[in-house]
mmCIF file with all atom_site columns, C-alpha atoms in Angstrom:
data_model
loop_
_atom_site.group_PDB
_atom_site.id
_atom_site.type_symbol
_atom_site.label_atom_id
_atom_site.label_alt_id
_atom_site.label_comp_id
_atom_site.label_asym_id
_atom_site.label_entity_id
_atom_site.label_seq_id
_atom_site.pdbx_PDB_ins_code
_atom_site.Cartn_x
_atom_site.Cartn_y
_atom_site.Cartn_z
_atom_site.occupancy
_atom_site.B_iso_or_equiv
_atom_site.pdbx_formal_charge
_atom_site.auth_seq_id
_atom_site.auth_comp_id
_atom_site.auth_asym_id
_atom_site.auth_atom_id
_atom_site.pdbx_PDB_model_num
ATOM 1   C CA . UNK N 1 1   ? 6.172   -26.448 13.624  1.00 0.00 ? 27  UNK N CA 1
ATOM 2   C CA . UNK N 1 2   ? 6.823   -22.700 13.519  1.00 0.00 ? 28  UNK N CA 1
ATOM 3   C CA . UNK N 1 3   ? 3.983   -20.278 14.090  1.00 0.00 ? 29  UNK N CA 1
ATOM 4   C CA . UNK N 1 4   ? 4.314   -16.578 13.332  1.00 0.00 ? 30  UNK N CA 1
ATOM 5   C CA . UNK N 1 5   ? 2.318   -13.388 13.005  1.00 0.00 ? 31  UNK N CA 1
ATOM 6   C CA . UNK N 1 6   ? 4.217   -10.632 11.269  1.00 0.00 ? 32  UNK N CA 1
ATOM 7   C CA . UNK N 1 7   ? 1.702   -7.925  10.463  1.00 0.00 ? 33  UNK N CA 1
ATOM 8   C CA . UNK N 1 8   ? 2.912   -4.859  8.600   1.00 0.00 ? 34  UNK N CA 1
ATOM 9   C CA . UNK N 1 9   ? 1.139   -1.675  7.556   1.00 0.00 ? 35  UNK N CA 1
ATOM 10  C CA . UNK N 1 10  ? 2.592   -0.805  4.151   1.00 0.00 ? 36  UNK N CA 1
ATOM 11  C CA . UNK N 1 11  ? 1.942   2.354   2.129   1.00 0.00 ? 37  UNK N CA 1
ATOM 12  C CA . UNK N 1 12  ? 3.271   3.277   -1.284  1.00 0.00 ? 38  UNK N CA 1
ATOM 13  C CA . UNK N 1 13  ? 2.329   6.054   -3.677  1.00 0.00 ? 39  UNK N CA 1
ATOM 14  C CA . UNK N 1 14  ? 2.220   6.695   -7.388  1.00 0.00 ? 40  UNK N CA 1
ATOM 15  C CA . UNK N 1 15  ? 5.083   8.627   -8.945  1.00 0.00 ? 41  UNK N CA 1
ATOM 16  C CA . UNK N 1 16  ? 4.818   12.295  -7.924  1.00 0.00 ? 42  UNK N CA 1
ATOM 17  C CA . UNK N 1 17  ? 1.649   11.298  -6.032  1.00 0.00 ? 43  UNK N CA 1
ATOM 18  C CA . UNK N 1 18  ? -0.342  11.764  -9.240  1.00 0.00 ? 44  UNK N CA 1
ATOM 19  C CA . UNK N 1 19  ? -3.980  10.626  -9.147  1.00 0.00 ? 45  UNK N CA 1
ATOM 20  C CA . UNK N 1 20  ? -3.477  7.844   -11.706 1.00 0.00 ? 46  UNK N CA 1
ATOM 21  C CA . UNK N 1 21  ? -5.520  5.016   -10.173 1.00 0.00 ? 47  UNK N CA 1
ATOM 22  C CA . UNK N 1 22  ? -9.125  5.506   -11.354 1.00 0.00 ? 48  UNK N CA 1
ATOM 23  C CA . UNK N 1 23  ? -11.652 4.918   -8.579  1.00 0.00 ? 49  UNK N CA 1
ATOM 24  C CA . UNK N 1 24  ? -13.816 2.789   -10.892 1.00 0.00 ? 50  UNK N CA 1
ATOM 25  C CA . UNK N 1 25  ? -10.928 0.400   -11.624 1.00 0.00 ? 51  UNK N CA 1
ATOM 26  C CA . UNK N 1 26  ? -9.069  0.232   -8.323  1.00 0.00 ? 52  UNK N CA 1
ATOM 27  C CA . UNK N 1 27  ? -10.757 -3.034  -7.293  1.00 0.00 ? 53  UNK N CA 1
ATOM 28  C CA . UNK N 1 28  ? -9.238  -4.726  -10.353 1.00 0.00 ? 54  UNK N CA 1
ATOM 29  C CA . UNK N 1 29  ? -5.816  -3.461  -9.306  1.00 0.00 ? 55  UNK N CA 1
ATOM 30  C CA . UNK N 1 30  ? -6.425  -4.634  -5.748  1.00 0.00 ? 56  UNK N CA 1
ATOM 31  C CA . UNK N 1 31  ? -7.391  -8.092  -6.994  1.00 0.00 ? 57  UNK N CA 1
ATOM 32  C CA . UNK N 1 32  ? -4.142  -8.250  -8.962  1.00 0.00 ? 58  UNK N CA 1
ATOM 33  C CA . UNK N 1 33  ? -2.093  -7.159  -5.935  1.00 0.00 ? 59  UNK N CA 1
ATOM 34  C CA . UNK N 1 34  ? -3.966  -9.694  -3.787  1.00 0.00 ? 60  UNK N CA 1
ATOM 35  C CA . UNK N 1 35  ? -2.790  -12.402 -6.206  1.00 0.00 ? 61  UNK N CA 1
ATOM 36  C CA . UNK N 1 36  ? 0.831   -11.290 -5.842  1.00 0.00 ? 62  UNK N CA 1
ATOM 37  C CA . UNK N 1 37  ? 0.568   -11.373 -2.048  1.00 0.00 ? 63  UNK N CA 1
ATOM 38  C CA . UNK N 1 38  ? -1.112  -14.781 -2.085  1.00 0.00 ? 64  UNK N CA 1
ATOM 39  C CA . UNK N 1 39  ? 1.541   -16.204 -4.433  1.00 0.00 ? 65  UNK N CA 1
ATOM 40  C CA . UNK N 1 40  ? 4.212   -15.079 -1.949  1.00 0.00 ? 66  UNK N CA 1
ATOM 41  C CA . UNK N 1 41  ? 2.374   -17.114 0.752   1.00 0.00 ? 67  UNK N CA 1
ATOM 42  C CA . UNK N 1 42  ? 1.484   -13.967 2.667   1.00 0.00 ? 68  UNK N CA 1
ATOM 43  C CA . UNK N 1 43  ? -1.958  -13.117 4.048   1.00 0.00 ? 69  UNK N CA 1
ATOM 44  C CA . UNK N 1 44  ? -3.687  -9.856  3.110   1.00 0.00 ? 70  UNK N CA 1
ATOM 45  C CA . UNK N 1 45  ? -5.828  -8.607  5.972   1.00 0.00 ? 71  UNK N CA 1
ATOM 46  C CA . UNK N 1 46  ? -6.924  -5.309  4.318   1.00 0.00 ? 72  UNK N CA 1
ATOM 47  C CA . UNK N 1 47  ? -6.126  -3.114  1.299   1.00 0.00 ? 73  UNK N CA 1
ATOM 48  C CA . UNK N 1 48  ? -7.506  0.279   0.319   1.00 0.00 ? 74  UNK N CA 1
ATOM 49  C CA . UNK N 1 49  ? -6.448  3.689   -0.875  1.00 0.00 ? 75  UNK N CA 1
ATOM 50  C CA . UNK N 1 50  ? -7.274  6.505   -3.220  1.00 0.00 ? 76  UNK N CA 1
ATOM 51  C CA . UNK N 1 51  ? -6.028  7.528   -6.662  1.00 0.00 ? 77  UNK N CA 1
ATOM 52  C CA . UNK N 1 52  ? -2.451  8.249   -5.609  1.00 0.00 ? 78  UNK N CA 1
ATOM 53  C CA . UNK N 1 53  ? -1.571  5.671   -2.950  1.00 0.00 ? 79  UNK N CA 1
ATOM 54  C CA . UNK N 1 54  ? -2.390  2.287   -1.430  1.00 0.00 ? 80  UNK N CA 1
ATOM 55  C CA . UNK N 1 55  ? -2.395  0.999   2.148   1.00 0.00 ? 81  UNK N CA 1
ATOM 56  C CA . UNK N 1 56  ? -1.908  -2.703  2.894   1.00 0.00 ? 82  UNK N CA 1
ATOM 57  C CA . UNK N 1 57  ? -2.187  -4.670  6.121   1.00 0.00 ? 83  UNK N CA 1
ATOM 58  C CA . UNK N 1 58  ? -0.298  -7.893  5.454   1.00 0.00 ? 84  UNK N CA 1
ATOM 59  C CA . UNK N 1 59  ? 0.781   -10.851 7.552   1.00 0.00 ? 85  UNK N CA 1
ATOM 60  C CA . UNK N 1 60  ? 4.126   -11.588 5.928   1.00 0.00 ? 86  UNK N CA 1
ATOM 61  C CA . UNK N 1 61  ? 5.222   -15.218 5.637   1.00 0.00 ? 87  UNK N CA 1
ATOM 62  C CA . UNK N 1 62  ? 8.445   -15.887 7.579   1.00 0.00 ? 88  UNK N CA 1
ATOM 63  C CA . UNK N 1 63  ? 10.331  -16.817 4.398   1.00 0.00 ? 89  UNK N CA 1
ATOM 64  C CA . UNK N 1 64  ? 9.513   -13.485 2.696   1.00 0.00 ? 90  UNK N CA 1
ATOM 65  C CA . UNK N 1 65  ? 11.469  -10.290 3.239   1.00 0.00 ? 91  UNK N CA 1
ATOM 66  C CA . UNK N 1 66  ? 9.369   -7.134  3.536   1.00 0.00 ? 92  UNK N CA 1
ATOM 67  C CA . UNK N 1 67  ? 11.488  -5.277  0.953   1.00 0.00 ? 93  UNK N CA 1
ATOM 68  C CA . UNK N 1 68  ? 11.137  -8.144  -1.539  1.00 0.00 ? 94  UNK N CA 1
ATOM 69  C CA . UNK N 1 69  ? 7.370   -8.263  -1.082  1.00 0.00 ? 95  UNK N CA 1
ATOM 70  C CA . UNK N 1 70  ? 6.993   -4.528  -1.709  1.00 0.00 ? 96  UNK N CA 1
ATOM 71  C CA . UNK N 1 71  ? 9.400   -4.657  -4.667  1.00 0.00 ? 97  UNK N CA 1
ATOM 72  C CA . UNK N 1 72  ? 7.437   -7.507  -6.267  1.00 0.00 ? 98  UNK N CA 1
ATOM 73  C CA . UNK N 1 73  ? 4.071   -5.828  -5.713  1.00 0.00 ? 99  UNK N CA 1
ATOM 74  C CA . UNK N 1 74  ? 5.275   -2.561  -7.212  1.00 0.00 ? 100 UNK N CA 1
ATOM 75  C CA . UNK N 1 75  ? 7.169   -4.163  -10.108 1.00 0.00 ? 101 UNK N CA 1
ATOM 76  C CA . UNK N 1 76  ? 4.508   -6.650  -11.181 1.00 0.00 ? 102 UNK N CA 1
ATOM 77  C CA . UNK N 1 77  ? 1.594   -4.246  -10.744 1.00 0.00 ? 103 UNK N CA 1
ATOM 78  C CA . UNK N 1 78  ? 3.459   -1.583  -12.734 1.00 0.00 ? 104 UNK N CA 1
ATOM 79  C CA . UNK N 1 79  ? 3.870   -3.977  -15.672 1.00 0.00 ? 105 UNK N CA 1
ATOM 80  C CA . UNK N 1 80  ? 0.217   -5.032  -15.415 1.00 0.00 ? 106 UNK N CA 1
ATOM 81  C CA . UNK N 1 81  ? -1.133  -1.463  -15.272 1.00 0.00 ? 107 UNK N CA 1
ATOM 82  C CA . UNK N 1 82  ? 1.041   -0.285  -18.159 1.00 0.00 ? 108 UNK N CA 1
ATOM 83  C CA . UNK N 1 83  ? -0.509  -3.021  -20.320 1.00 0.00 ? 109 UNK N CA 1
ATOM 84  C CA . UNK N 1 84  ? -4.056  -2.284  -19.150 1.00 0.00 ? 110 UNK N CA 1
ATOM 85  C CA . UNK N 1 85  ? -5.950  0.478   -20.967 1.00 0.00 ? 111 UNK N CA 1
ATOM 86  C CA . UNK N 1 86  ? -7.949  1.202   -17.803 1.00 0.00 ? 112 UNK N CA 1
ATOM 87  C CA . UNK N 1 87  ? -4.822  2.716   -16.227 1.00 0.00 ? 113 UNK N CA 1
ATOM 88  C CA . UNK N 1 88  ? -3.722  4.949   -19.110 1.00 0.00 ? 114 UNK N CA 1
ATOM 89  C CA . UNK N 1 89  ? -2.468  7.766   -16.876 1.00 0.00 ? 115 UNK N CA 1
ATOM 90  C CA . UNK N 1 90  ? -0.386  5.499   -14.634 1.00 0.00 ? 116 UNK N CA 1
ATOM 91  C CA . UNK N 1 91  ? 3.360   5.923   -15.147 1.00 0.00 ? 117 UNK N CA 1
ATOM 92  C CA . UNK N 1 92  ? 4.896   4.119   -12.180 1.00 0.00 ? 118 UNK N CA 1
ATOM 93  C CA . UNK N 1 93  ? 5.017   3.896   -8.412  1.00 0.00 ? 119 UNK N CA 1
ATOM 94  C CA . UNK N 1 94  ? 7.177   6.313   -6.487  1.00 0.00 ? 120 UNK N CA 1
ATOM 95  C CA . UNK N 1 95  ? 10.557  5.085   -5.274  1.00 0.00 ? 121 UNK N CA 1
ATOM 96  C CA . UNK N 1 96  ? 9.987   4.526   -1.591  1.00 0.00 ? 122 UNK N CA 1
ATOM 97  C CA . UNK N 1 97  ? 7.413   3.073   0.734   1.00 0.00 ? 123 UNK N CA 1
ATOM 98  C CA . UNK N 1 98  ? 6.340   3.251   4.359   1.00 0.00 ? 124 UNK N CA 1
ATOM 99  C CA . UNK N 1 99  ? 6.123   0.144   6.501   1.00 0.00 ? 125 UNK N CA 1
ATOM 100 C CA . UNK N 1 100 ? 5.763   -0.505  10.213  1.00 0.00 ? 126 UNK N CA 1
ATOM 101 C CA . UNK N 1 101 ? 5.101   -3.684  12.109  1.00 0.00 ? 127 UNK N CA 1
ATOM 102 C CA . UNK N 1 102 ? 1.727   -3.928  13.813  1.00 0.00 ? 128 UNK N CA 1
ATOM 103 C CA . UNK N 1 103 ? 1.231   -5.854  17.023  1.00 0.00 ? 129 UNK N CA 1
ATOM 104 C CA . UNK N 1 104 ? -1.770  -8.102  17.448  1.00 0.00 ? 130 UNK N CA 1
ATOM 105 C CA . UNK N 1 105 ? -3.376  -5.481  19.705  1.00 0.00 ? 131 UNK N CA 1
ATOM 106 C CA . UNK N 1 106 ? -3.168  -2.857  16.908  1.00 0.00 ? 132 UNK N CA 1
ATOM 107 C CA . UNK N 1 107 ? -4.600  -4.898  14.052  1.00 0.00 ? 133 UNK N CA 1
ATOM 108 C CA . UNK N 1 108 ? -8.222  -3.749  14.397  1.00 0.00 ? 134 UNK N CA 1
ATOM 109 C CA . UNK N 1 109 ? -7.253  -0.068  14.592  1.00 0.00 ? 135 UNK N CA 1
ATOM 110 C CA . UNK N 1 110 ? -5.025  -0.377  11.506  1.00 0.00 ? 136 UNK N CA 1
ATOM 111 C CA . UNK N 1 111 ? -7.687  -2.407  9.662   1.00 0.00 ? 137 UNK N CA 1
ATOM 112 C CA . UNK N 1 112 ? -10.322 0.284   10.294  1.00 0.00 ? 138 UNK N CA 1
ATOM 113 C CA . UNK N 1 113 ? -7.925  3.070   9.349   1.00 0.00 ? 139 UNK N CA 1
ATOM 114 C CA . UNK N 1 114 ? -7.264  1.409   5.989   1.00 0.00 ? 140 UNK N CA 1
ATOM 115 C CA . UNK N 1 115 ? -10.945 0.595   5.500   1.00 0.00 ? 141 UNK N CA 1
ATOM 116 C CA . UNK N 1 116 ? -11.906 4.278   5.805   1.00 0.00 ? 142 UNK N CA 1
ATOM 117 C CA . UNK N 1 117 ? -9.296  5.789   3.475   1.00 0.00 ? 143 UNK N CA 1
ATOM 118 C CA . UNK N 1 118 ? -11.793 7.511   1.177   1.00 0.00 ? 144 UNK N CA 1
ATOM 119 C CA . UNK N 1 119 ? -13.448 9.333   4.103   1.00 0.00 ? 145 UNK N CA 1
ATOM 120 C CA . UNK N 1 120 ? -10.097 10.088  5.696   1.00 0.00 ? 146 UNK N CA 1
ATOM 121 C CA . UNK N 1 121 ? -8.821  11.826  2.569   1.00 0.00 ? 147 UNK N CA 1
ATOM 122 C CA . UNK N 1 122 ? -11.803 14.113  2.305   1.00 0.00 ? 148 UNK N CA 1
ATOM 123 C CA . UNK N 1 123 ? -10.094 16.167  4.999   1.00 0.00 ? 149 UNK N CA 1
ATOM 124 C CA . UNK N 1 124 ? -6.450  15.071  4.973   1.00 0.00 ? 150 UNK N CA 1
ATOM 125 C CA . UNK N 1 125 ? -3.751  15.459  2.340   1.00 0.00 ? 151 UNK N CA 1
ATOM 126 C CA . UNK N 1 126 ? -1.559  12.420  1.613   1.00 0.00 ? 152 UNK N CA 1
ATOM 127 C CA . UNK N 1 127 ? 1.681   14.145  2.647   1.00 0.00 ? 153 UNK N CA 1
ATOM 128 C CA . UNK N 1 128 ? 0.089   15.326  5.901   1.00 0.00 ? 154 UNK N CA 1
ATOM 129 C CA . UNK N 1 129 ? -1.062  11.749  6.539   1.00 0.00 ? 155 UNK N CA 1
ATOM 130 C CA . UNK N 1 130 ? 2.401   10.342  5.919   1.00 0.00 ? 156 UNK N CA 1
ATOM 131 C CA . UNK N 1 131 ? 4.078   12.977  8.099   1.00 0.00 ? 157 UNK N CA 1
ATOM 132 C CA . UNK N 1 132 ? 1.824   12.094  11.041  1.00 0.00 ? 158 UNK N CA 1
ATOM 133 C CA . UNK N 1 133 ? 2.383   8.361   10.486  1.00 0.00 ? 159 UNK N CA 1
ATOM 134 C CA . UNK N 1 134 ? 6.162   8.804   10.222  1.00 0.00 ? 160 UNK N CA 1
ATOM 135 C CA . UNK N 1 135 ? 6.365   10.943  13.347  1.00 0.00 ? 161 UNK N CA 1
ATOM 136 C CA . UNK N 1 136 ? 4.044   8.654   15.316  1.00 0.00 ? 162 UNK N CA 1
ATOM 137 C CA . UNK N 1 137 ? 6.300   5.707   14.499  1.00 0.00 ? 163 UNK N CA 1
ATOM 138 C CA . UNK N 1 138 ? 9.563   7.612   15.049  1.00 0.00 ? 164 UNK N CA 1
ATOM 139 C CA . UNK N 1 139 ? 10.610  7.467   11.402  1.00 0.00 ? 165 UNK N CA 1
ATOM 140 C CA . UNK N 1 140 ? 12.426  10.339  9.754   1.00 0.00 ? 166 UNK N CA 1
ATOM 141 C CA . UNK N 1 141 ? 10.112  12.643  7.838   1.00 0.00 ? 167 UNK N CA 1
ATOM 142 C CA . UNK N 1 142 ? 11.232  13.967  4.480   1.00 0.00 ? 168 UNK N CA 1
ATOM 143 C CA . UNK N 1 143 ? 8.516   15.058  2.010   1.00 0.00 ? 169 UNK N CA 1
ATOM 144 C CA . UNK N 1 144 ? 10.938  14.433  -0.873  1.00 0.00 ? 170 UNK N CA 1
ATOM 145 C CA . UNK N 1 145 ? 10.723  10.720  -0.024  1.00 0.00 ? 171 UNK N CA 1
ATOM 146 C CA . UNK N 1 146 ? 7.306   10.748  -1.687  1.00 0.00 ? 172 UNK N CA 1
ATOM 147 C CA . UNK N 1 147 ? 8.279   11.966  -5.156  1.00 0.00 ? 173 UNK N CA 1
#
């Protein structure tokens, strides 16, 4: 029997980073996204964000490709939000996403980082956050990636 742990920290933003996810309704969106992740046989460890982006900590099932998981989450949640009057301002998700693998020793730090997103963004802009994350993980940094 195969045993795996494939934790990934995934971040994606709304189109043009517009604040189109109302704080009062984000838990409904998160529940919907949780259902997508569960249906793909993946395990959601933590999800949080603010009105223009979402962070996920997911243990991805070995039969699921990271790109396919993100594509399905973005595609299905877009359709759901466009049909839901609570997300009237939502147009779509931005094109790209950020994802890095997380070792078992980094899970708690990532979990707490995602848990405290609201406090974090009282003093940090989303693009600044993504630039630090990209540079820390040796990814190329291009602000236009987040349009």
